[in-house]
Coordinates of C-alpha atoms and ligand atoms in Angstrom, one line a residue:
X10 CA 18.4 102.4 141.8
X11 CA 20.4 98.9 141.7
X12 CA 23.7 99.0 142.2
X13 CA 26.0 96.0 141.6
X14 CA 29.4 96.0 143.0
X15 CA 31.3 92.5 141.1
X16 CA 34.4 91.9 139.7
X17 CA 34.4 91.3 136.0
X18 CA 36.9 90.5 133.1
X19 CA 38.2 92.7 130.9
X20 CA 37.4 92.2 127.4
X21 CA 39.6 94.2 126.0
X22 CA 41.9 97.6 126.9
X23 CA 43.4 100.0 124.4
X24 CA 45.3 102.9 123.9
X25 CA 42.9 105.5 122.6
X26 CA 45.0 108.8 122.1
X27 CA 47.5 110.4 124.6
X28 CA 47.3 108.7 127.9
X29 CA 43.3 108.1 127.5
X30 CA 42.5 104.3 127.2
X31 CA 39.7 102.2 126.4
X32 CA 38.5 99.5 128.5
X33 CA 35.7 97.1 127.8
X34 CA 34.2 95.0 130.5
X35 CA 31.9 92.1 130.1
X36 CA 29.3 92.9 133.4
X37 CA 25.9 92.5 132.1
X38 CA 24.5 93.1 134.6
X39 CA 26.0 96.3 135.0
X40 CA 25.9 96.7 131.3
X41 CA 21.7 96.1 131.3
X42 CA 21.0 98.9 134.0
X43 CA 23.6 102.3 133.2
X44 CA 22.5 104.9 132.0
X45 CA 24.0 107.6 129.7
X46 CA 25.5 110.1 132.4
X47 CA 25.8 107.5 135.3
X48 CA 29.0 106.5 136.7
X49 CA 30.9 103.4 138.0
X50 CA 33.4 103.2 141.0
X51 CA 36.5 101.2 139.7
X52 CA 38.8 99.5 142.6
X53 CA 42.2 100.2 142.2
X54 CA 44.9 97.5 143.2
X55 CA 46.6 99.6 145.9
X56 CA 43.8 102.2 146.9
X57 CA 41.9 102.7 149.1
X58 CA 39.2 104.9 147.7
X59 CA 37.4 103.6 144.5
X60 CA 38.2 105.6 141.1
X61 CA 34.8 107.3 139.4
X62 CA 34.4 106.8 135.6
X63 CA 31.6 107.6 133.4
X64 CA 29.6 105.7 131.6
X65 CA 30.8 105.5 128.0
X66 CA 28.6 103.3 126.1
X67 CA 26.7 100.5 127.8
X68 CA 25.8 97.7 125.1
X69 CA 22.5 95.4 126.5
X70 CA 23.2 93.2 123.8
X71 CA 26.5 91.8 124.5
X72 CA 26.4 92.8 128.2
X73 CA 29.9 94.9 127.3
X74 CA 30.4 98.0 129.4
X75 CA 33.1 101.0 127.9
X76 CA 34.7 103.1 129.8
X77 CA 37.1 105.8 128.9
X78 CA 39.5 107.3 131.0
X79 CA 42.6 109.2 131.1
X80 CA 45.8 109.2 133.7
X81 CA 45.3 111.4 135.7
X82 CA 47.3 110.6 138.8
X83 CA 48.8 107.4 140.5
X84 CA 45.1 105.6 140.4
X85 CA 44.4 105.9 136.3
X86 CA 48.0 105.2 135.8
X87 CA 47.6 101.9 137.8
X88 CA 44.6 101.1 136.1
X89 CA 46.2 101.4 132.8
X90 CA 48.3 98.3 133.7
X91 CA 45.9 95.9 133.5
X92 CA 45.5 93.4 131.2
X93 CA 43.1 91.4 128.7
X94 CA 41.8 88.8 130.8
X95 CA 42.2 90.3 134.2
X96 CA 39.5 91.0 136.3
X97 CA 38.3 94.8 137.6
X98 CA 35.9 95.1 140.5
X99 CA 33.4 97.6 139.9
X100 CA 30.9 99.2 141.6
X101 CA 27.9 100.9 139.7
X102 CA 25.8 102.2 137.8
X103 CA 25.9 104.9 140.2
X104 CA 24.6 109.2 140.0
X105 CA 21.8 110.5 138.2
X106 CA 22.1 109.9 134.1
X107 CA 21.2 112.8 131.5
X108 CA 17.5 113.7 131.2
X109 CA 17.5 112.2 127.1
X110 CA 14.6 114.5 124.7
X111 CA 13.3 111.5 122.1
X112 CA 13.0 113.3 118.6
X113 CA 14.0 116.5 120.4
X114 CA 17.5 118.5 118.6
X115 CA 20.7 118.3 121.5
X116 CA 24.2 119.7 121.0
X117 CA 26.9 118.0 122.8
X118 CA 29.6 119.9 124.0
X119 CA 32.5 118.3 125.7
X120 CA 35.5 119.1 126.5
X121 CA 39.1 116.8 126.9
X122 CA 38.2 113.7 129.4
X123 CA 35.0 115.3 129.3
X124 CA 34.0 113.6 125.9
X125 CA 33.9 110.4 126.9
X126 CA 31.3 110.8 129.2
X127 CA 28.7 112.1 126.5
X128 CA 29.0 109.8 123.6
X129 CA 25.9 107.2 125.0
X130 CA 23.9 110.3 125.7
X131 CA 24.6 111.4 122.0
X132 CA 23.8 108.0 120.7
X133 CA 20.3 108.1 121.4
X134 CA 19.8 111.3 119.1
X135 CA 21.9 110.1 116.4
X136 CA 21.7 112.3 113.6
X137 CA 19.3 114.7 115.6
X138 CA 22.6 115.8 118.0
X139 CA 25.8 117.9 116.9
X140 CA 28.3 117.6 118.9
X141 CA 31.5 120.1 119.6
X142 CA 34.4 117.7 120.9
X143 CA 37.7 120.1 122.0
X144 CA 41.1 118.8 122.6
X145 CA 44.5 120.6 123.5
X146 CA 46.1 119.0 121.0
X147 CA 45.7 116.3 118.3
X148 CA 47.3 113.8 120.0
X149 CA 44.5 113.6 122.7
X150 CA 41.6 114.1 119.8
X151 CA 39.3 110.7 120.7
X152 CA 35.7 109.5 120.2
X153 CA 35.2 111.7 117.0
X154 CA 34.8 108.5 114.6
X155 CA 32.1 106.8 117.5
X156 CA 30.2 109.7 117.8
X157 CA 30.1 109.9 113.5
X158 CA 29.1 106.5 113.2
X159 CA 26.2 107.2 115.2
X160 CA 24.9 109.6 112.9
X161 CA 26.1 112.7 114.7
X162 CA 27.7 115.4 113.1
X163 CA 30.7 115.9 115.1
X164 CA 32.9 119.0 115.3
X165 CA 36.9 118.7 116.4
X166 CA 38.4 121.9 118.0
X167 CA 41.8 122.1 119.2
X168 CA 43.9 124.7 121.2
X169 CA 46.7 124.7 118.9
X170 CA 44.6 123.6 115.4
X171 CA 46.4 120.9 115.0
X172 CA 43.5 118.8 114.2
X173 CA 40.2 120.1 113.4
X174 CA 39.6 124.0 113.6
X175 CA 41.4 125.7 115.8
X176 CA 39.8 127.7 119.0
X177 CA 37.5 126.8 122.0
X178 CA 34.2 124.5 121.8
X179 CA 32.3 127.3 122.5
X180 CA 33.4 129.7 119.4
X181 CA 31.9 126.7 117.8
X182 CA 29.1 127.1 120.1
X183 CA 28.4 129.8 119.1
X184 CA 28.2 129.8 115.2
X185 CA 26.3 126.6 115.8
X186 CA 23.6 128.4 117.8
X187 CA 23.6 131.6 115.2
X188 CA 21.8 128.7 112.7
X189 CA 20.1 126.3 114.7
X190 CA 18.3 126.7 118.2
X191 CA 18.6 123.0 119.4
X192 CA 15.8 121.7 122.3
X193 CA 18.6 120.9 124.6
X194 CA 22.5 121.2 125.4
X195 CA 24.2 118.9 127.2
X196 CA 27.8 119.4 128.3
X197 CA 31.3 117.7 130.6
X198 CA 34.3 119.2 130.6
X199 CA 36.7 121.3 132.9
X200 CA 35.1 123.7 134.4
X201 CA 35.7 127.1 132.9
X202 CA 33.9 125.3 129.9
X203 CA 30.7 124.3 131.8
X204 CA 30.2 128.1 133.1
X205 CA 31.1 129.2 129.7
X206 CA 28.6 126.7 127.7
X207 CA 25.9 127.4 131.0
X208 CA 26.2 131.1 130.3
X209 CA 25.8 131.0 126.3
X210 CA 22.9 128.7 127.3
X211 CA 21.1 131.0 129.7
X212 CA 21.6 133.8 127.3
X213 CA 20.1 131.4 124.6
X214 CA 17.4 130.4 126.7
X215 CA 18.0 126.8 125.8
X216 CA 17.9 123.9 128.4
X217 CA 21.2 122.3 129.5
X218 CA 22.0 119.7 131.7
X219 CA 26.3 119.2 132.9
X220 CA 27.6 116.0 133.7
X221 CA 30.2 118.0 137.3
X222 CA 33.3 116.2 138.0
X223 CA 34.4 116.7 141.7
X224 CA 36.9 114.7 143.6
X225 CA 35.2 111.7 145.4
X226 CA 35.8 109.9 148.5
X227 CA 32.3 107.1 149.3
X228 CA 30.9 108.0 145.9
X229 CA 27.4 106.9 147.1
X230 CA 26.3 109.8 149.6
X231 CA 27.7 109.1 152.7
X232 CA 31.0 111.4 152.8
X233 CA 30.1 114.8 151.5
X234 CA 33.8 115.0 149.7
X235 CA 31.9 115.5 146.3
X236 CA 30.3 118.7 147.0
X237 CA 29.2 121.4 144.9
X238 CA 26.6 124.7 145.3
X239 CA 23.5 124.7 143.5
X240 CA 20.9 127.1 143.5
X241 CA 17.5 125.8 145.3
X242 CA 13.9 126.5 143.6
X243 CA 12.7 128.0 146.7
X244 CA 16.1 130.5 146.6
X245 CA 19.0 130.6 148.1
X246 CA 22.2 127.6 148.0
X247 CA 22.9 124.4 149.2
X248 CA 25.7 122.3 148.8
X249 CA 24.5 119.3 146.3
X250 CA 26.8 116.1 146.1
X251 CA 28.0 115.6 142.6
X252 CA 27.7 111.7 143.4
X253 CA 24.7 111.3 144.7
X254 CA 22.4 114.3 143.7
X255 CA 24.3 114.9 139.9
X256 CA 26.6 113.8 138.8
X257 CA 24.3 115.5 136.0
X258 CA 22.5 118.9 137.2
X259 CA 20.9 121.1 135.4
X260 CA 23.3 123.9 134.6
X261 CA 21.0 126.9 135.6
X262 CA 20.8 125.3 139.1
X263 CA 24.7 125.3 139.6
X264 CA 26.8 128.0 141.2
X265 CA 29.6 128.0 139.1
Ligands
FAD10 C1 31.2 111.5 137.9 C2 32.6 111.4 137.4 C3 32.8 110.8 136.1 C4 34.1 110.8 135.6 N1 34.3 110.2 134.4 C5 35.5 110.2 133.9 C6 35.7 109.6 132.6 O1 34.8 109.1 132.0 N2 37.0 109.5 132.2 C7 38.0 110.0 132.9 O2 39.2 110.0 132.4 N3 37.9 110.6 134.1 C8 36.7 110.7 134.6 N4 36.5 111.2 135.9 C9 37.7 111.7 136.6 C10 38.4 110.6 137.3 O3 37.6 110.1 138.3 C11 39.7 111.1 137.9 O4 40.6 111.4 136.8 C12 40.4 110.0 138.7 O5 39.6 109.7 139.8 C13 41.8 110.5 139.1 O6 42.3 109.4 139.9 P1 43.9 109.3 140.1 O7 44.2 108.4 141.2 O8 44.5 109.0 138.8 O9 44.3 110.8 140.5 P2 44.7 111.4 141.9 O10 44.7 112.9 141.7 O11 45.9 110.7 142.4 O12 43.4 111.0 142.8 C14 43.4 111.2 144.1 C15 41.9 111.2 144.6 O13 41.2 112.3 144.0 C16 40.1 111.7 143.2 N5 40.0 112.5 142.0 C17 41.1 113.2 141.4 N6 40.7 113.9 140.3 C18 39.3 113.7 140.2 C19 38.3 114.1 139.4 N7 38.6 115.0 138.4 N8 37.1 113.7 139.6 C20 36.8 112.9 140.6 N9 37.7 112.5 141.5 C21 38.9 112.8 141.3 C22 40.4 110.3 143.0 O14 39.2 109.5 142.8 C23 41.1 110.0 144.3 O15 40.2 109.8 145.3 C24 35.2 111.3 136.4 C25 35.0 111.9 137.6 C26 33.7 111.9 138.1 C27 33.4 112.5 139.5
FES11 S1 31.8 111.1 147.4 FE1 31.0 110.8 149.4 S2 29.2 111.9 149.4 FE2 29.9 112.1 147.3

Protein backbone atom coordinates (compact mmCIF):
# COMPACT_ATOMS: atom_id res chain seq x y z
CA UNK A 1 0.00 0.00 0.00
CA UNK A 2 1.22 3.74 -0.76
CA UNK A 3 0.78 6.13 1.49
CA UNK A 4 1.36 9.78 0.86
CA UNK A 5 1.64 12.17 3.66
CA UNK A 6 1.45 16.09 1.86
CA UNK A 7 -0.07 19.08 2.56
CA UNK A 8 -2.84 20.15 0.19
CA UNK A 9 -5.38 23.09 -0.31
CA UNK A 10 -8.66 23.03 0.64
CA UNK A 11 -11.09 23.37 -2.06
CA UNK A 12 -13.82 24.02 -0.34
CA UNK A 13 -15.38 23.46 3.47
CA UNK A 14 -19.05 23.49 4.39
CA UNK A 15 -21.37 23.24 7.01
CA UNK A 16 -23.24 20.07 6.29
CA UNK A 17 -25.87 19.63 9.28
CA UNK A 18 -25.22 20.09 13.03
CA UNK A 19 -21.57 20.43 13.74
CA UNK A 20 -20.69 17.86 10.71
CA UNK A 21 -18.71 19.68 7.87
CA UNK A 22 -17.65 18.99 4.58
CA UNK A 23 -14.20 19.44 3.37
CA UNK A 24 -12.87 18.91 -0.09
CA UNK A 25 -9.22 18.69 -0.74
CA UNK A 26 -7.51 18.83 -4.01
CA UNK A 27 -4.58 15.75 -3.36
CA UNK A 28 -4.63 13.63 -6.41
CA UNK A 29 -2.55 11.75 -5.46
CA UNK A 30 -4.23 10.81 -2.52
CA UNK A 31 -7.47 11.17 -4.44
CA UNK A 32 -6.15 8.37 -7.31
CA UNK A 33 -5.24 5.54 -4.63
CA UNK A 34 -8.28 5.57 -1.55
CA UNK A 35 -10.38 3.29 -1.42
CA UNK A 36 -14.00 3.19 -0.13
CA UNK A 37 -13.46 2.25 3.69
CA UNK A 38 -9.80 3.57 3.93
CA UNK A 39 -8.92 6.32 6.03
CA UNK A 40 -6.69 9.49 6.14
CA UNK A 41 -4.69 10.99 9.19
CA UNK A 42 -5.46 14.78 9.19
CA UNK A 43 -2.70 17.09 11.20
CA UNK A 44 -4.24 19.31 13.53
CA UNK A 45 -2.67 22.86 14.19
CA UNK A 46 -1.92 22.37 17.85
CA UNK A 47 -1.86 18.46 18.15
CA UNK A 48 0.21 16.25 18.47
CA UNK A 49 -1.51 13.09 17.39
CA UNK A 50 -3.04 13.09 13.76
CA UNK A 51 -6.99 13.01 13.57
CA UNK A 52 -8.51 9.74 11.57
CA UNK A 53 -11.22 10.45 8.89
CA UNK A 54 -12.83 8.21 6.50
CA UNK A 55 -12.84 8.24 3.19
CA UNK A 56 -15.95 9.90 1.80
CA UNK A 57 -15.80 9.92 -1.77
CA UNK A 58 -12.50 10.05 -3.64
CA UNK A 59 -13.06 11.57 -7.29
CA UNK A 60 -9.90 10.24 -9.81
CA UNK A 61 -11.12 12.64 -12.13
CA UNK A 62 -10.60 15.89 -10.58
CA UNK A 63 -8.14 14.52 -8.04
CA UNK A 64 -10.82 16.00 -5.18
CA UNK A 65 -10.77 14.11 -1.96
CA UNK A 66 -14.24 14.51 0.61
CA UNK A 67 -14.09 14.02 3.83
CA UNK A 68 -16.89 14.29 6.37
CA UNK A 69 -16.50 14.80 9.82
CA UNK A 70 -18.14 15.95 12.89
CA UNK A 71 -16.73 17.94 16.26
CA UNK A 72 -16.17 15.76 18.34
CA UNK A 73 -13.67 17.25 20.69
CA UNK A 74 -10.96 20.03 20.75
CA UNK A 75 -9.25 18.38 17.42
CA UNK A 76 -12.55 18.42 14.91
CA UNK A 77 -13.46 21.70 16.43
CA UNK A 78 -10.05 23.11 15.38
CA UNK A 79 -10.31 21.62 12.12
CA UNK A 80 -13.55 23.24 11.46
CA UNK A 81 -11.69 26.64 11.54
CA UNK A 82 -10.06 26.37 8.51
CA UNK A 83 -10.50 28.13 5.59
CA UNK A 84 -10.95 28.00 1.63
CA UNK A 85 -7.55 28.23 0.44
CA UNK A 86 -5.66 26.98 3.40
CA UNK A 87 -3.61 24.14 3.36
CA UNK A 88 -4.31 20.58 5.52
CA UNK A 89 -1.47 18.02 5.80
CA UNK A 90 -2.68 14.73 5.36
CA UNK A 91 -1.50 11.47 5.72
CA UNK A 92 -3.27 8.52 3.86
CA UNK A 93 -4.94 6.45 2.25
CA UNK A 94 -4.46 4.34 5.18
CA UNK A 95 -6.56 0.70 6.72
CA UNK A 96 -8.09 -1.88 4.81
CA UNK A 97 -11.15 -0.57 2.42
CA UNK A 98 -14.61 -2.61 2.11
CA UNK A 99 -14.47 -5.89 0.23
CA UNK A 100 -16.99 -4.17 -2.89
CA UNK A 101 -19.50 -7.42 -4.64
CA UNK A 102 -19.66 -6.03 -8.60
CA UNK A 103 -23.43 -6.80 -9.63
CA UNK A 104 -23.92 -8.32 -6.19
CA UNK A 105 -27.27 -6.59 -3.87
CA UNK A 106 -25.54 -4.59 -0.49
CA UNK A 107 -27.52 -2.76 2.21
CA UNK A 108 -25.81 0.01 3.88
CA UNK A 109 -26.37 0.64 7.24
CA UNK A 110 -24.86 3.59 9.05
CA UNK A 111 -25.38 5.18 11.68
CA UNK A 112 -24.73 9.27 12.89
CA UNK A 113 -20.88 10.08 11.88
CA UNK A 114 -20.99 6.68 10.73
CA UNK A 115 -22.67 7.59 7.31
CA UNK A 116 -20.11 9.41 5.99
CA UNK A 117 -17.79 6.72 5.85
CA UNK A 118 -20.12 4.45 3.57
CA UNK A 119 -21.34 6.64 0.80
CA UNK A 120 -18.06 5.66 -1.77
CA UNK A 121 -18.73 2.09 -0.82
CA UNK A 122 -22.42 2.59 -1.84
CA UNK A 123 -21.53 4.36 -4.91
CA UNK A 124 -20.21 1.54 -6.66
CA UNK A 125 -23.68 -0.45 -6.33
CA UNK A 126 -25.71 2.36 -7.26
CA UNK A 127 -29.14 1.35 -7.60
CA UNK A 128 -28.13 -2.34 -6.66
CA UNK A 129 -27.50 -0.99 -2.66
CA UNK A 130 -30.25 0.34 -0.10
CA UNK A 131 -29.14 2.05 2.36
CA UNK A 132 -30.58 2.74 6.10
CA UNK A 133 -28.96 6.22 7.26
CA UNK A 134 -30.10 6.98 11.24
CA UNK A 135 -29.78 10.29 12.89
CA UNK A 136 -30.76 11.58 16.42
CA UNK A 137 -32.35 14.27 15.13
CA UNK A 138 -33.05 16.15 11.89
CA UNK A 139 -30.77 18.61 12.30
CA UNK A 140 -27.74 16.08 12.01
CA UNK A 141 -29.72 14.12 8.96
CA UNK A 142 -26.64 14.37 6.13
CA UNK A 143 -25.53 12.53 2.91
CA UNK A 144 -29.22 11.29 2.09
CA UNK A 145 -29.44 13.43 -1.27
CA UNK A 146 -25.57 11.92 -2.34
CA UNK A 147 -26.32 8.63 -1.61
CA UNK A 148 -29.88 9.22 -3.94
CA UNK A 149 -28.22 10.67 -6.63
CA UNK A 150 -26.20 7.70 -6.96
CA UNK A 151 -29.01 5.61 -7.60
CA UNK A 152 -29.41 4.21 -4.11
CA UNK A 153 -32.53 4.06 -2.43
CA UNK A 154 -31.88 5.59 0.80
CA UNK A 155 -33.85 5.29 4.04
CA UNK A 156 -33.79 8.38 6.86
CA UNK A 157 -34.50 7.17 10.47
CA UNK A 158 -34.47 9.35 13.36
CA UNK A 159 -34.60 8.94 17.17
CA UNK A 160 -37.26 11.50 17.68
CA UNK A 161 -38.94 11.26 13.87
CA UNK A 162 -38.37 14.39 13.18
CA UNK A 163 -37.22 13.67 9.74
CA UNK A 164 -37.75 10.46 8.02
CA UNK A 165 -39.46 7.52 10.11
CA UNK A 166 -38.94 7.46 13.35
CA UNK A 167 -37.09 4.36 15.27
CA UNK A 168 -33.60 2.69 14.95
CA UNK A 169 -31.75 1.61 11.51
CA UNK A 170 -32.12 -1.70 12.35
CA UNK A 171 -36.17 -1.82 12.71
CA UNK A 172 -35.62 -0.79 9.16
CA UNK A 173 -33.20 -3.58 8.95
CA UNK A 174 -35.34 -5.64 9.57
CA UNK A 175 -38.47 -5.04 7.31
CA UNK A 176 -35.88 -4.53 4.65
CA UNK A 177 -34.50 -8.16 5.12
CA UNK A 178 -38.30 -9.68 5.58
CA UNK A 179 -38.44 -8.74 1.43
CA UNK A 180 -35.13 -8.91 0.11
CA UNK A 181 -32.01 -11.13 1.14
CA UNK A 182 -29.17 -8.82 -0.19
CA UNK A 183 -25.49 -10.53 -1.08
CA UNK A 184 -23.87 -8.40 1.47
CA UNK A 185 -24.22 -5.78 4.43
CA UNK A 186 -21.97 -3.34 5.18
CA UNK A 187 -22.19 -1.21 8.22
CA UNK A 188 -20.24 2.12 10.58
CA UNK A 189 -21.82 3.50 13.32
CA UNK A 190 -21.57 3.54 17.27
CA UNK A 191 -21.18 0.49 18.48
CA UNK A 192 -24.32 -0.87 20.00
CA UNK A 193 -25.41 -0.52 16.22
CA UNK A 194 -22.59 -2.70 14.76
CA UNK A 195 -23.41 -5.73 17.28
CA UNK A 196 -26.95 -5.09 16.66
CA UNK A 197 -26.69 -5.06 12.62
CA UNK A 198 -23.73 -8.12 13.12
CA UNK A 199 -26.24 -10.12 15.03
CA UNK A 200 -29.41 -9.58 12.56
CA UNK A 201 -26.70 -10.52 10.03
CA UNK A 202 -25.53 -13.77 11.55
CA UNK A 203 -29.01 -14.76 12.15
CA UNK A 204 -29.68 -13.93 8.40
CA UNK A 205 -26.79 -15.68 7.37
CA UNK A 206 -25.73 -12.74 5.14
CA UNK A 207 -22.13 -11.46 4.86
CA UNK A 208 -21.14 -8.18 6.52
CA UNK A 209 -18.22 -6.33 6.67
CA UNK A 210 -17.97 -3.06 9.70
CA UNK A 211 -15.96 -0.16 9.07
CA UNK A 212 -14.68 -0.11 13.73
CA UNK A 213 -13.88 3.24 14.95
CA UNK A 214 -11.41 3.09 17.95
CA UNK A 215 -9.38 5.90 19.35
CA UNK A 216 -6.00 6.21 17.57
CA UNK A 217 -2.60 7.23 18.57
CA UNK A 218 0.35 6.18 15.33
CA UNK A 219 -2.55 5.17 13.10
CA UNK A 220 -0.22 2.99 10.99
CA UNK A 221 0.55 -0.12 13.34
CA UNK A 222 3.21 0.85 15.49
CA UNK A 223 1.21 1.84 18.88
CA UNK A 224 -1.36 -0.70 19.64
CA UNK A 225 -3.85 2.26 20.94
CA UNK A 226 -6.38 1.20 18.26
CA UNK A 227 -7.13 -2.22 19.45
CA UNK A 228 -10.01 -4.40 19.22
CA UNK A 229 -10.73 -8.50 19.77
CA UNK A 230 -11.52 -10.45 16.89
CA UNK A 231 -12.13 -13.97 16.78
CA UNK A 232 -9.13 -16.05 14.89
CA UNK A 233 -10.09 -18.88 12.09
CA UNK A 234 -8.01 -21.29 13.97
CA UNK A 235 -10.19 -20.31 17.44
CA UNK A 236 -9.74 -18.39 20.06
CA UNK A 237 -9.06 -14.14 20.23
CA UNK A 238 -6.55 -11.77 19.47
CA UNK A 239 -6.39 -8.27 19.78
CA UNK A 240 -6.62 -6.86 15.96
CA UNK A 241 -5.65 -3.08 15.42
CA UNK A 242 -8.58 -1.22 13.87
CA UNK A 243 -5.79 0.89 11.93
CA UNK A 244 -3.83 -1.37 10.58
CA UNK A 245 -5.65 -4.84 10.32
CA UNK A 246 -9.52 -3.00 9.80
CA UNK A 247 -10.41 -0.46 9.98
CA UNK A 248 -13.03 -2.74 7.96
CA UNK A 249 -13.39 -6.46 9.59
CA UNK A 250 -15.66 -8.78 8.85
CA UNK A 251 -18.28 -8.51 11.47
CA UNK A 252 -18.51 -12.34 12.34
CA UNK A 253 -14.77 -12.08 13.22
CA UNK A 254 -15.25 -9.22 15.86
CA UNK A 255 -15.85 -9.65 19.56
CA UNK A 256 -18.30 -7.23 20.13
C1 LIG B 1 -11.01 4.65 10.91
C2 LIG B 1 -11.76 5.84 11.46
C3 LIG B 1 -12.52 6.59 10.59
C4 LIG B 1 -13.22 7.71 11.09
N1 LIG B 1 -13.97 8.42 10.21
C5 LIG B 1 -14.64 9.49 10.65
C6 LIG B 1 -15.43 10.25 9.72
O1 LIG B 1 -15.51 9.96 8.52
N2 LIG B 1 -16.09 11.31 10.20
C7 LIG B 1 -16.03 11.66 11.54
O2 LIG B 1 -16.66 12.63 11.92
N3 LIG B 1 -15.30 10.95 12.43
C8 LIG B 1 -14.60 9.89 12.01
N4 LIG B 1 -13.84 9.18 12.91
C9 LIG B 1 -13.80 9.62 14.30
C10 LIG B 1 -12.80 10.77 14.46
O3 LIG B 1 -11.50 10.29 14.24
C11 LIG B 1 -12.89 11.36 15.88
O4 LIG B 1 -14.16 11.96 16.01
C12 LIG B 1 -11.81 12.39 16.11
O5 LIG B 1 -10.54 11.80 16.09
C13 LIG B 1 -12.04 13.08 17.45
O6 LIG B 1 -10.99 13.99 17.64
P1 LIG B 1 -11.15 15.23 18.62
O7 LIG B 1 -9.82 15.82 18.84
O8 LIG B 1 -12.22 16.13 18.13
O9 LIG B 1 -11.71 14.53 19.92
P2 LIG B 1 -10.96 14.18 21.26
O10 LIG B 1 -11.88 13.29 22.01
O11 LIG B 1 -10.49 15.42 21.91
O12 LIG B 1 -9.71 13.33 20.76
C14 LIG B 1 -8.71 12.87 21.61
C15 LIG B 1 -7.99 11.71 20.97
O13 LIG B 1 -8.85 10.61 20.78
C16 LIG B 1 -8.94 10.26 19.41
N5 LIG B 1 -10.35 9.94 19.17
C17 LIG B 1 -11.40 10.44 19.83
N6 LIG B 1 -12.55 9.88 19.40
C18 LIG B 1 -12.20 9.01 18.44
C19 LIG B 1 -12.92 8.12 17.63
N7 LIG B 1 -14.23 7.97 17.71
N8 LIG B 1 -12.24 7.41 16.73
C20 LIG B 1 -10.90 7.52 16.65
N9 LIG B 1 -10.15 8.31 17.41
C21 LIG B 1 -10.79 9.06 18.29
C22 LIG B 1 -8.45 11.44 18.66
O14 LIG B 1 -7.89 11.09 17.38
C23 LIG B 1 -7.41 11.97 19.61
O15 LIG B 1 -6.23 11.24 19.48
C24 LIG B 1 -13.13 8.07 12.46
C25 LIG B 1 -12.34 7.30 13.32
C26 LIG B 1 -11.67 6.20 12.83
C27 LIG B 1 -10.84 5.38 13.74
S1 LIG C 1 -3.17 3.63 16.23
FE1 LIG C 1 -1.18 2.89 16.65
S2 LIG C 1 -1.38 0.78 16.21
FE2 LIG C 1 -3.29 1.59 15.61
Amino acid sequence: MTMIQGSFPIVKISLLAEKLYDLYVRCPVIANTAKAGQFILIRVEGFPLRRPIAVCEADRNSGILRLVFGIRGDGTKKLSQIGEGDWIDLLGPLGNGFELLPGKKAVFVGGGLGVPPLLEAAKSYGSNAEAILGFQTDSQVALRDDFQNHGVNATVMTDDGSQGRKGLVTDSLEELLARRHPDILYACGPLPMLKAVASIAAREKIRCQVLMEEKMGCGVGACHVCVCRTKRPEGGTVQSRVCSDGPVFEAERVVF
